[in-house]
Each structure stands twice: as structure tokens, then as C-alpha cells.
XYZ file of C-alpha atoms in Angstrom:
578
model
C 38.754 -26.883 29.517
C 40.534 -29.685 27.676
C 43.589 -28.482 25.783
C 44.087 -30.078 22.396
C 46.840 -27.686 21.314
C 50.360 -27.363 22.637
C 52.202 -24.029 22.782
C 54.342 -25.002 19.810
C 51.138 -25.609 17.796
C 49.993 -22.011 18.135
C 49.710 -20.229 14.825
C 51.487 -17.170 16.275
C 54.496 -19.358 17.057
C 55.271 -19.380 13.326
C 56.073 -15.682 13.691
C 57.780 -15.671 17.100
C 59.306 -19.060 17.910
C 61.951 -19.883 15.255
C 65.576 -19.006 15.926
C 66.105 -17.191 12.648
C 66.521 -13.706 11.199
C 62.875 -13.038 10.342
C 61.526 -14.147 13.720
C 64.163 -12.087 15.490
C 62.720 -9.119 13.590
C 59.213 -9.998 14.789
C 60.353 -10.275 18.388
C 62.382 -7.065 18.313
C 59.504 -5.083 16.867
C 57.163 -6.531 19.468
C 59.642 -5.355 22.094
C 59.568 -1.953 20.405
C 55.896 -1.788 21.488
C 56.751 -2.752 25.067
C 56.234 -6.506 24.824
C 58.471 -9.042 26.528
C 58.950 -12.730 25.832
C 56.177 -13.387 28.352
C 53.756 -11.956 25.781
C 54.599 -14.303 22.933
C 56.052 -17.465 24.464
C 53.361 -20.118 24.850
C 50.442 -17.667 24.876
C 47.658 -17.398 22.309
C 47.554 -14.050 20.544
C 43.903 -12.967 20.388
C 42.771 -10.322 17.904
C 40.204 -7.895 19.255
C 38.499 -6.972 15.976
C 36.933 -3.589 16.662
C 34.380 -1.765 14.487
C 34.437 1.402 16.615
C 34.649 4.809 14.952
C 33.683 8.386 15.704
C 30.971 8.129 13.041
C 29.387 4.929 14.326
C 26.896 5.815 17.083
C 25.844 2.179 17.434
C 29.454 1.211 18.211
C 30.433 4.359 20.076
C 31.143 2.377 23.258
C 33.296 -0.298 21.649
C 36.557 1.555 22.235
C 35.828 1.172 25.960
C 34.558 -2.398 25.611
C 37.766 -3.411 23.848
C 39.579 -2.723 27.108
C 37.240 -5.108 28.918
C 37.793 -7.761 26.263
C 41.545 -7.325 26.663
C 41.181 -7.668 30.429
C 39.483 -11.031 29.943
C 42.158 -12.206 27.501
C 44.896 -11.309 29.970
C 43.020 -13.008 32.814
C 42.944 -16.228 30.795
C 46.627 -16.091 29.916
C 46.407 -14.755 26.386
C 47.901 -11.740 24.643
C 45.373 -9.240 23.239
C 45.973 -7.205 20.100
C 43.320 -4.716 19.013
C 42.793 -4.588 15.251
C 40.517 -1.882 13.790
C 38.318 -2.686 10.801
C 35.581 -0.913 8.855
C 32.909 0.575 11.145
C 29.781 0.095 8.960
C 28.078 3.258 10.170
C 24.497 2.576 9.096
C 23.398 6.189 9.415
C 26.270 8.041 7.805
C 27.727 5.612 5.247
C 26.497 6.366 1.705
C 25.137 5.317 -0.672
C 24.488 2.377 1.662
C 26.429 0.326 4.176
C 25.432 -2.803 2.236
C 27.797 -1.717 -0.529
C 30.657 -2.290 1.930
C 29.596 -5.455 3.760
C 31.680 -7.691 1.506
C 34.626 -5.306 1.646
C 34.460 -5.508 5.434
C 34.280 -9.291 5.343
C 37.313 -9.408 3.094
C 39.171 -7.031 5.406
C 38.436 -9.209 8.446
C 39.533 -12.386 6.670
C 42.792 -10.917 5.432
C 43.537 -9.104 8.704
C 43.322 -12.405 10.574
C 45.284 -14.323 7.928
C 48.131 -11.859 7.516
C 48.975 -11.373 11.208
C 50.242 -13.656 14.011
C 46.740 -14.365 15.318
C 45.507 -17.522 17.048
C 41.896 -16.542 17.715
C 39.602 -13.553 17.704
C 36.865 -11.636 19.484
C 34.641 -9.924 16.917
C 33.072 -6.704 18.213
C 30.069 -5.416 16.282
C 26.323 -5.230 16.096
C 25.063 -2.532 13.742
C 23.326 -3.999 10.708
C 26.119 -5.046 8.319
C 28.872 -5.437 10.903
C 27.638 -8.770 12.276
C 27.464 -10.594 8.929
C 30.669 -8.978 7.678
C 32.619 -9.966 10.781
C 31.254 -13.500 10.825
C 31.659 -14.045 7.070
C 35.301 -12.964 7.156
C 36.179 -14.929 10.283
C 34.431 -18.064 9.028
C 36.369 -17.906 5.767
C 39.615 -17.601 7.700
C 38.678 -20.490 9.998
C 40.347 -19.460 13.264
C 38.542 -19.912 16.595
C 36.433 -16.823 17.259
C 33.643 -15.546 19.438
C 31.211 -12.787 18.509
C 30.683 -9.993 21.039
C 27.389 -8.158 20.353
C 27.433 -4.379 20.707
C 24.018 -4.456 22.364
C 20.925 -2.318 21.898
C 20.514 1.242 23.174
C 18.045 2.178 25.895
C 14.393 2.848 25.134
C 13.615 6.138 23.463
C 11.333 8.590 25.219
C 9.301 11.647 24.265
C 6.283 13.212 25.976
C 5.741 10.118 28.121
C 5.810 7.704 25.180
C 8.328 4.925 24.600
C 9.978 5.459 21.229
C 11.472 2.722 19.077
C 14.426 3.773 16.933
C 13.728 3.606 13.229
C 10.186 2.298 13.614
C 8.836 5.474 15.189
C 10.837 7.622 12.769
C 8.722 6.173 9.949
C 5.535 6.442 11.982
C 5.981 10.086 12.974
C 7.289 11.095 9.549
C 4.012 9.856 8.081
C 2.146 11.903 10.671
C 4.285 14.959 9.964
C 3.558 14.705 6.249
C -0.116 14.147 7.001
C -0.122 17.322 9.094
C -1.177 15.639 12.353
C 1.904 16.611 14.382
C 3.805 19.893 14.633
C 7.430 20.755 13.885
C 8.069 21.074 17.636
C 6.702 17.574 18.233
C 8.817 16.224 15.363
C 11.892 17.857 16.904
C 10.979 16.326 20.262
C 10.918 12.862 18.715
C 14.274 13.608 17.096
C 15.839 14.426 20.477
C 14.383 11.477 22.349
C 14.476 8.538 19.989
C 18.169 7.612 20.366
C 19.323 8.500 23.873
C 22.287 6.201 24.497
C 25.014 4.426 22.592
C 24.126 1.036 21.138
C 22.172 -0.318 18.199
C 18.480 0.187 17.413
C 16.406 -1.124 20.310
C 13.629 -2.390 18.057
C 13.898 -5.821 16.434
C 15.536 -4.165 13.444
C 18.401 -5.605 11.464
C 20.943 -4.968 14.230
C 19.051 -6.869 16.952
C 18.062 -9.477 14.378
C 21.646 -10.168 13.361
C 22.954 -10.240 16.938
C 20.181 -12.741 17.764
C 21.088 -14.793 14.701
C 24.732 -14.881 15.814
C 23.568 -16.297 19.139
C 21.236 -18.659 17.280
C 24.248 -20.008 15.378
C 26.008 -20.563 18.704
C 28.631 -17.864 18.083
C 28.038 -15.826 21.266
C 27.996 -16.488 24.965
C 24.498 -17.397 26.227
C 22.314 -14.303 26.448
C 24.975 -11.984 25.042
C 22.793 -10.689 22.188
C 20.126 -9.330 24.540
C 22.201 -7.267 26.997
C 21.594 -3.507 26.512
C 24.750 -1.653 25.532
C 24.804 0.663 28.610
C 24.146 -2.151 31.118
C 27.051 -2.978 33.433
C 26.542 -6.596 32.477
C 27.708 -5.698 29.001
C 31.197 -4.966 30.354
C 31.238 -8.251 32.219
C 30.151 -10.051 29.079
C 32.965 -8.364 27.124
C 35.560 -9.632 29.592
C 34.005 -13.107 29.503
C 34.337 -13.099 25.707
C 38.040 -12.395 26.074
C 38.516 -15.244 28.524
C 36.545 -17.672 26.416
C 38.429 -16.786 23.220
C 41.689 -17.926 24.833
C 40.119 -21.214 25.899
C 38.692 -21.766 22.408
C 42.191 -21.533 20.930
C 43.529 -24.210 23.280
C 40.473 -26.366 22.529
C 40.883 -25.712 18.777
C 37.154 -24.905 18.635
C 37.004 -23.688 15.047
C 33.880 -22.297 13.312
C 33.353 -25.395 11.177
C 32.471 -27.254 14.382
C 29.865 -24.630 15.286
C 28.246 -23.519 12.011
C 26.679 -26.699 10.691
C 23.450 -27.464 8.862
C 21.771 -28.065 12.229
C 22.969 -24.818 13.825
C 22.023 -22.940 10.648
C 18.454 -24.220 10.957
C 18.541 -23.073 14.577
C 19.658 -19.607 13.508
C 16.872 -19.373 10.920
C 14.309 -20.597 13.455
C 15.455 -18.029 15.996
C 15.297 -15.307 13.362
C 11.719 -16.183 12.425
C 10.638 -16.387 16.070
C 12.068 -12.965 16.899
C 10.080 -11.188 14.181
C 13.272 -10.594 12.266
C 14.233 -7.997 9.703
C 13.812 -8.819 6.013
C 17.560 -8.214 5.744
C 18.052 -11.439 7.691
C 17.430 -13.492 4.564
C 20.327 -11.985 2.622
C 22.777 -12.176 5.521
C 21.753 -15.668 6.658
C 22.328 -17.058 3.177
C 25.700 -15.311 2.878
C 26.904 -16.388 6.344
C 25.797 -19.986 5.906
C 27.377 -20.321 2.475
C 30.689 -19.027 3.797
C 30.589 -22.045 6.114
C 29.738 -24.393 3.246
C 26.069 -24.747 4.258
C 23.929 -24.414 1.078
C 21.054 -22.442 2.599
C 18.364 -21.358 0.113
C 15.252 -19.195 0.038
C 13.194 -22.387 0.007
C 14.759 -23.531 3.278
C 14.026 -20.158 4.847
C 10.400 -20.202 3.731
C 9.913 -23.784 4.903
C 11.174 -22.940 8.395
C 9.152 -19.726 8.405
C 5.949 -21.680 7.689
C 6.309 -23.653 10.927
C 7.913 -21.121 13.283
C 5.589 -18.561 14.868
C 6.744 -15.139 16.045
C 7.241 -15.257 19.820
C 9.076 -11.975 20.490
C 6.520 -9.212 21.005
C 9.014 -6.533 19.963
C 8.404 -3.639 17.607
C 7.942 -3.397 14.671
C 6.198 -6.799 14.529
C 4.931 -6.319 18.065
C 3.227 -3.140 19.180
C 4.485 -2.374 22.669
C 7.870 -3.686 23.742
C 11.514 -2.976 22.893
C 14.818 -4.818 23.326
C 15.301 -3.577 26.881
C 12.009 -5.270 27.796
C 13.169 -8.401 25.962
C 16.325 -8.474 28.094
C 14.368 -8.112 31.341
C 12.027 -10.898 30.211
C 14.909 -13.355 29.901
C 16.406 -12.504 26.525
C 17.192 -14.901 23.731
C 17.869 -17.932 25.991
C 14.290 -17.670 27.284
C 12.916 -17.429 23.743
C 15.020 -20.406 22.643
C 13.712 -22.418 25.558
C 10.128 -21.566 24.535
C 10.918 -22.887 21.055
C 11.622 -26.291 22.572
C 11.991 -29.096 20.045
C 11.930 -26.660 17.129
C 15.660 -26.278 17.862
C 18.411 -28.879 17.692
C 19.740 -28.715 21.247
C 22.675 -31.025 20.558
C 24.693 -28.515 18.510
C 27.961 -27.168 19.902
C 28.255 -23.468 20.733
C 31.292 -21.298 21.458
C 30.996 -22.432 25.081
C 32.130 -25.866 23.929
C 28.879 -27.249 25.354
C 25.646 -28.339 23.670
C 23.022 -25.642 23.187
C 20.592 -27.508 25.407
C 22.978 -27.274 28.331
C 23.535 -23.541 27.879
C 19.804 -22.681 27.949
C 18.711 -25.331 30.483
C 18.204 -22.791 33.274
C 16.732 -19.976 31.182
C 13.522 -18.459 32.573
C 10.807 -16.454 30.822
C 9.932 -13.663 33.256
C 7.259 -12.034 31.073
C 5.155 -14.175 28.767
C 3.681 -11.151 27.029
C 7.123 -10.022 25.869
C 8.302 -13.556 25.058
C 5.184 -15.462 24.091
C 4.799 -19.233 24.468
C 4.109 -21.336 21.370
C 0.470 -21.525 22.468
C 0.026 -17.733 22.236
C 2.276 -16.350 19.474
C 2.412 -12.793 18.213
C 1.935 -14.124 14.686
C 1.039 -17.649 13.621
C 3.940 -18.064 11.158
C 7.497 -16.814 11.029
C 8.387 -13.209 10.394
C 9.134 -13.544 6.679
C 7.603 -15.080 3.570
C 9.374 -15.845 0.289
C 7.413 -15.111 -2.887
C 8.001 -16.308 -6.451
C 6.311 -15.820 -9.795
C 6.806 -14.261 -13.213
C 7.760 -10.961 -11.554
C 10.317 -12.576 -9.218
C 11.449 -15.904 -10.682
C 14.362 -16.076 -8.241
C 12.343 -14.830 -5.295
C 11.253 -11.824 -3.279
C 10.564 -11.347 0.429
C 7.856 -9.716 2.535
C 7.234 -9.398 6.293
C 3.568 -10.412 6.683
C 3.642 -10.056 10.469
C 4.223 -6.291 10.194
C 1.690 -5.286 7.519
C -2.030 -4.624 7.215
C -3.587 -8.107 6.847
C -5.986 -6.898 4.154
C -3.088 -6.856 1.663
C -2.265 -10.561 2.124
C -3.955 -11.088 -1.234
C -4.127 -8.052 -3.491
C -4.432 -7.020 -7.131
C -3.758 -3.478 -8.210
C -2.314 -1.325 -10.986
C 1.373 -0.440 -10.823
C 2.814 3.055 -10.532
C 6.425 2.666 -11.639
C 9.400 4.831 -10.646
C 12.811 4.208 -12.227
C 14.727 6.077 -9.503
C 14.288 7.250 -5.935
C 14.142 10.858 -7.124
C 11.260 9.998 -9.433
C 9.547 8.116 -6.603
C 9.747 11.133 -4.275
C 8.168 13.328 -6.938
C 5.254 10.890 -7.246
C 4.559 10.398 -3.533
C 4.807 14.116 -2.725
C 2.468 15.147 -5.543
C -0.948 15.390 -3.874
C -2.612 15.544 -7.285
C -1.016 12.372 -8.672
C -3.859 10.025 -9.671
C -3.726 7.055 -7.292
C -5.772 5.070 -4.791
C -4.781 2.758 -1.897
C -5.253 -0.129 -4.331
C -2.356 0.992 -6.521
C 1.029 -0.721 -6.148
C 4.011 1.616 -5.875
C 7.038 0.189 -7.677
C 10.630 1.369 -7.242
C 13.184 -0.339 -9.466
C 16.880 -0.050 -10.347
C 17.653 -0.148 -6.618
C 19.087 -3.671 -6.317
C 22.669 -4.886 -5.735
C 23.976 -3.362 -8.968
C 21.267 -0.799 -9.616
C 21.326 0.950 -6.236
C 24.253 0.529 -6.210
C 24.614 -1.746 -3.213
C 20.896 -2.445 -2.697
C 20.118 0.525 -0.412
C 17.294 0.604 2.129
C 14.913 2.439 -0.186
C 12.325 -0.346 -0.126
C 10.459 1.230 2.794
C 8.696 3.432 0.246
C 6.989 6.266 2.132
C 3.222 6.487 1.856
C 2.015 9.096 -0.661
C 1.128 12.373 1.023
C -2.396 12.519 -0.420
C -3.255 9.034 0.892
C -1.857 9.886 4.326
C -4.127 12.912 4.531
C -7.062 10.653 3.665
C -6.206 8.424 6.635
C -4.422 5.563 4.860
C -1.291 4.125 6.507
C -0.421 1.124 4.331
C -0.472 0.029 0.701
C 1.416 -2.555 -1.382
C 4.883 -1.395 -2.359
C 7.368 -3.321 -4.470
C 11.108 -2.992 -5.077
C 14.400 -4.728 -5.761
C 15.814 -2.670 -2.864
C 16.001 -3.603 0.814
C 14.381 -1.835 3.749
C 15.495 -1.131 7.285
C 14.632 -3.849 9.752
C 12.921 -1.206 11.847
C 10.403 -0.673 9.030
C 6.958 -2.143 8.524
C 4.135 -2.264 5.991
C 3.138 -4.249 2.887
C 6.532 -3.903 1.218
C 7.692 -6.623 -1.194
C 11.486 -6.476 -1.377
C 14.628 -8.087 -2.818
C 12.921 -8.850 -6.135
C 15.366 -11.090 -8.011
C 16.759 -10.817 -10.526
C 16.890 -7.051 -10.137
C 15.675 -4.625 -12.794
C 19.133 -3.177 -13.489
C 20.316 -6.453 -15.051
C 17.107 -7.069 -16.966
C 14.957 -8.946 -14.473
C 11.192 -8.941 -15.118
C 10.829 -5.915 -12.829
C 12.537 -3.898 -15.581
C 9.728 -4.756 -18.006
C 6.588 -3.675 -16.180
C 4.847 -0.405 -16.963
C 2.568 1.921 -15.065
C -0.926 0.440 -15.212
C 0.138 -3.211 -15.329
C -1.761 -5.297 -12.775
C 0.372 -6.666 -9.940
C -0.924 -9.806 -8.203
C 0.263 -10.490 -4.639
C -0.780 -13.713 -2.869
C 1.107 -14.259 0.381
C -0.741 -17.428 1.501
C 0.246 -19.061 -1.796
C 3.654 -17.359 -1.840
C 3.238 -15.835 -5.303
C 4.085 -12.507 -6.947
C 3.058 -11.960 -10.561
C 2.301 -9.337 -13.139
C -0.788 -10.031 -15.246
C 1.094 -10.250 -18.530
C 1.572 -13.194 -20.851
C 4.987 -14.738 -21.415
C 4.800 -13.497 -25.009
C 4.223 -9.922 -23.894
C 7.105 -10.107 -21.415
C 9.359 -11.525 -24.148
C 8.368 -8.713 -26.508
C 9.178 -6.093 -23.881
C 12.462 -7.811 -23.067
C 13.511 -7.615 -26.703
C 13.090 -3.839 -26.562
C 14.838 -3.399 -23.193
C 18.182 -1.599 -23.175
C 20.677 -2.172 -20.371
C 21.529 0.986 -18.414
C 25.060 2.330 -18.189
C 27.152 0.780 -15.401
C 27.091 2.621 -12.078
C 30.885 2.413 -11.718
C 33.763 2.244 -14.161
C 36.634 2.100 -11.665
C 37.541 1.511 -8.022
C 35.819 -0.599 -5.414
C 32.442 0.071 -7.020
C 33.670 -1.518 -10.244
C 34.805 -4.619 -8.364
C 31.508 -4.745 -6.485
C 29.433 -4.510 -9.662
C 31.535 -7.132 -11.418
C 31.308 -9.734 -8.680
C 28.244 -9.210 -6.467
C 25.627 -11.953 -6.615
C 21.882 -11.392 -6.535
C 19.773 -11.124 -3.387
C 18.581 -14.737 -3.459
C 22.211 -15.843 -3.186
C 23.117 -13.487 -0.324
C 24.776 -10.665 -2.317
C 28.227 -12.091 -1.587
C 31.080 -11.751 -4.069
C 31.262 -14.766 -6.359
C 35.002 -15.181 -5.735
C 34.480 -15.379 -1.956
C 32.189 -18.401 -2.122
C 33.539 -21.524 -0.451
C 33.282 -23.465 -3.712
C 34.957 -20.818 -5.899
C 38.462 -22.221 -5.654
C 41.008 -23.928 -3.463
C 41.383 -22.738 0.150
C 43.779 -19.831 0.654
C 47.054 -21.124 2.120
C 48.772 -19.737 5.175
C 51.165 -16.891 4.334
C 54.814 -17.737 3.881
C 57.097 -16.194 6.474
C 60.406 -15.401 4.838
């Protein structure tokens, strides 16, 4: 480690070092908590940013892991301070955790700015926690390292490996089709999530933790360690030690998140069979670092990056525990070879190439070589057309290939309640060629763009043996989901995007090879319908929801708040200490 900072250069010294009234108050109150001068003199103060809560099963172990992080900070000569932030409970937070991602990012940024902090360890992993933590810390600009929460152990029921989320959808379809019993359904319920940690499929949680490592924001291999593994504790302590060193080295995020490392992160995402949510979060994270990532960049990289991780839901057999045993993300990155820029700097302070030089692929069916991919292109495809002029996204690797090109009449639902009525009505006139459309579920319409885009299959079609059809929405879907679901249609219907103008019976034209999504209507007809369209009443008239609705950007721009963009205004100054 080469120190570039001196003790007097520490940010926390502004609070503790001066011989004046205010600093005496800081020191005396620190002593009130049991500190001595050994805790603040010449030692970096490291924030342990913890997303633990009693209603966050994915992060249920992070209260314990914080102690291991603190141990590492103390071992390296730093002073740990645990700072709680929003927990982003994916399961329990309504109407959707996405509504609160930006609030969490803002909380992280201001928590770091307002306190005597020199660096941070960010503890998270469940879907929105990773982007929120990274977005906030990047905007603040202090040295930080991301500590992934890790995936839970494999699910198990009746001798079958269960994948969280993915098998929920699968068995719910079978339950509605009448092919499994209530007792079997209850057995799946009791066996699908049997330890703390995030979803063990390549859902949004594992996707985002892998992306964080792809950016170079984690220790090598950290994103793949299962949450209950003893190695996870060791990794937590190592994060604490490394955070202290990063402060002395002044290894700030602008040196790590660059255009080159962003391309690496996108490439890793595509190769893992990533969640569709990755697109929104990647754009938001990159833009916080001043990297102007676009949908076009994502699609370009996706065209040339095959899926190598044979993990559900893109794969059919394996789960994150198997991925870890096979060598984890370092092994996958090594398989990617020259598709990655190996010269970029990571939180280790070393080039990426050096950190993965000794990685080994122990199972080439779990982590496929480039010569034998799971899918020939990347996980996601970006679509555009008169129905989505600003873009939409689909996951071709996890759908029935027969829908790659498809034309069919729309069945339109204006709300999720209306959609449920349609799909549960066994007498509703429809065929597998119809296109189910759910609108008014985007960033403002949802509100918060909930994960309603995994539109369940209609009950009548399930009973006839069908398990996929084209579905279309301005909503998102869980990363554990699968099927021919076109999502993130932008602009959304709620603000008058073309999705608001289509009617039941209109012909929807999907062409994934040519990346197009259209409705078979003339521009004149769309203009005539637009002239008759009436904007719906706002979802919120006060509170956080009002702020969200007033400032959230559309899906193609990452759904960040406009005023949090890097280019919105001058950088926020350090707080005055008076």
C-alpha cells in the first residue's frame, strides 16, 4: 500500500483536529460513546453502511456481518462507525422497492457527506440496494468498497432443487393449471427460501452484485460467495481492511468507474444471463459517475456477448451455489478473455487482469466457454419502434424461441386489477397468438414501475398446455422471471406514450432479430388517438411520492431523479463546520 494521504488530510480531521469550541464538542461527544483520542487521531473513520432490517430476509445476516467488517477496519488501523440506511426489502416494501431506490441513494449520499467519514463499506445485495448504495456513494465521491450480501442456499422440495422466484412462477402456473396440489404448493413454499441471503437464481440481486464486481467495486470473487458460507465472514473482514487502505491511497470511485469499466460491467451482465432490471440500474449507476451509458450501448454489447453462466432462469439446471463452486465471477470473467478491458483499476488498487489471473473454471457446464455458450447473444435485447420510440427491453435467452418474431392482436388492461380479471376468466376470448398488454405501470403510472411485467399466463391457456405468450408492459419484472415479456416501454403510457393509445384488437408486431416493436397503425391514426387522450390524475399530491413523480426520469434514462444527475448543477460543497 502506498499512502498518498497524511493524517492531517483526512476528511474526519475537519471535525476532530482543530483546537476550537466546535471540535471540542465533537471530541467530547465521541468520548461520551466511549471513544478515546486513539479513535480519532490519525485514523480513517470508515462508515459501515448497513441495509439490515427485521423485514429484509435477504439482508437478515448483515447485522452480524457488520461486526466482521468492523473487525477488519480495526485490524487495519481504522475506526468503524455503523450507519443504518433504508433496507429495500424486496418482498415486503410496497407498492414497490423501486419507488425508494432514489430515496435510498440520496440517503447514502447525504449520510456520508454530513458526517466525519473518510471512506465506506457498503453492505447490500437485494435488488435495489446495490444500485442505491453505489449511486449515493459515487455521487459523494469518497473511497468505498461494496460488500455483497451473497445468495442464499439452494432451495429443496421433494428431491428437486428449487430456484427462488423462478420456481415460484413455474409452480404457480402449474397450480392454476391444476397439475399440482395445495399440499405440493405448500411444500414448495416451505423449501424455496431456506437460508438468509438473496435469491440464488440469476435474478436482479445476483445480477447487480455481479455488476458491482464487473465495475471493479468489490473484492475478487466477492459477488459469488453464498451468504451462509464461512468465507462470507472472511470476505466481510477483508472489505473492512481494504476500505482503510483505500482511504490512505485516496482511491476514489472516479478512478474505478470509467467508460472502460462500465463496458466491462455491461459485458459481465450480459454474460451472466442478467435480469432485465440491469438495464435501468446500469444506466443510472454509470450516469452518476458521469459515464453517458445509453440503451444503444447496452444493445451493442449484448449483440456480441454470449451468455456463459448456465444459471436459472436463463439456464435450466444450476443455481448461484453451483456458480460459486465452479469458480464464480472471476472464472466467468476469465472465460470472457479479450471481451473485457483488463487494464482497468479495481478497489484492490490493481488492474483487473491481475486480480483474475489465477481464476479457474472448475465446471464448464456451469460456466460455459465462449465456444459453447448457453445462448449465442447477451441476455437482453433493446427494441424500438412506433410503440416504444425511446426503447423497450426483452430477455430473449429466457423465452420460447417461436416468439422471436410474432404478430398478434392486443388485449389491453389499464390496471393490474383489470389484468387479473382477464387472465383468470377462462371464458375470455383469446389464443396463444394474442398479446397481453398491461399499461399505466411505469415510473409514474405504477407508481414506481413495479414488477408487474411478469404477466401471469391466462388460466385457460395454461389448462390447454401453453406456458408462454407475448406480453407487453411499461412495468418491470423480477429478474427471477422468464418468458416472452417486453418491458420498460418508454415513454410510459401514464404520460402519454404510444402505449397509452393502443386498443384491444390492434396488431402488435415483435421482431427481436431486427430489434423492433410496433403497432400496425399509421402515424395519422396514432396522432388522432393522441388528440383524444386525456392525462390521468396524478398518483400523488404530497409527500415523497409527489417528489418522485415530479422528478423521476423514464426507464431509458435509468429512472433517476433529474436533480441528481451529474450534469444537473454544480457539485455539492463540503458542509461548513461552525
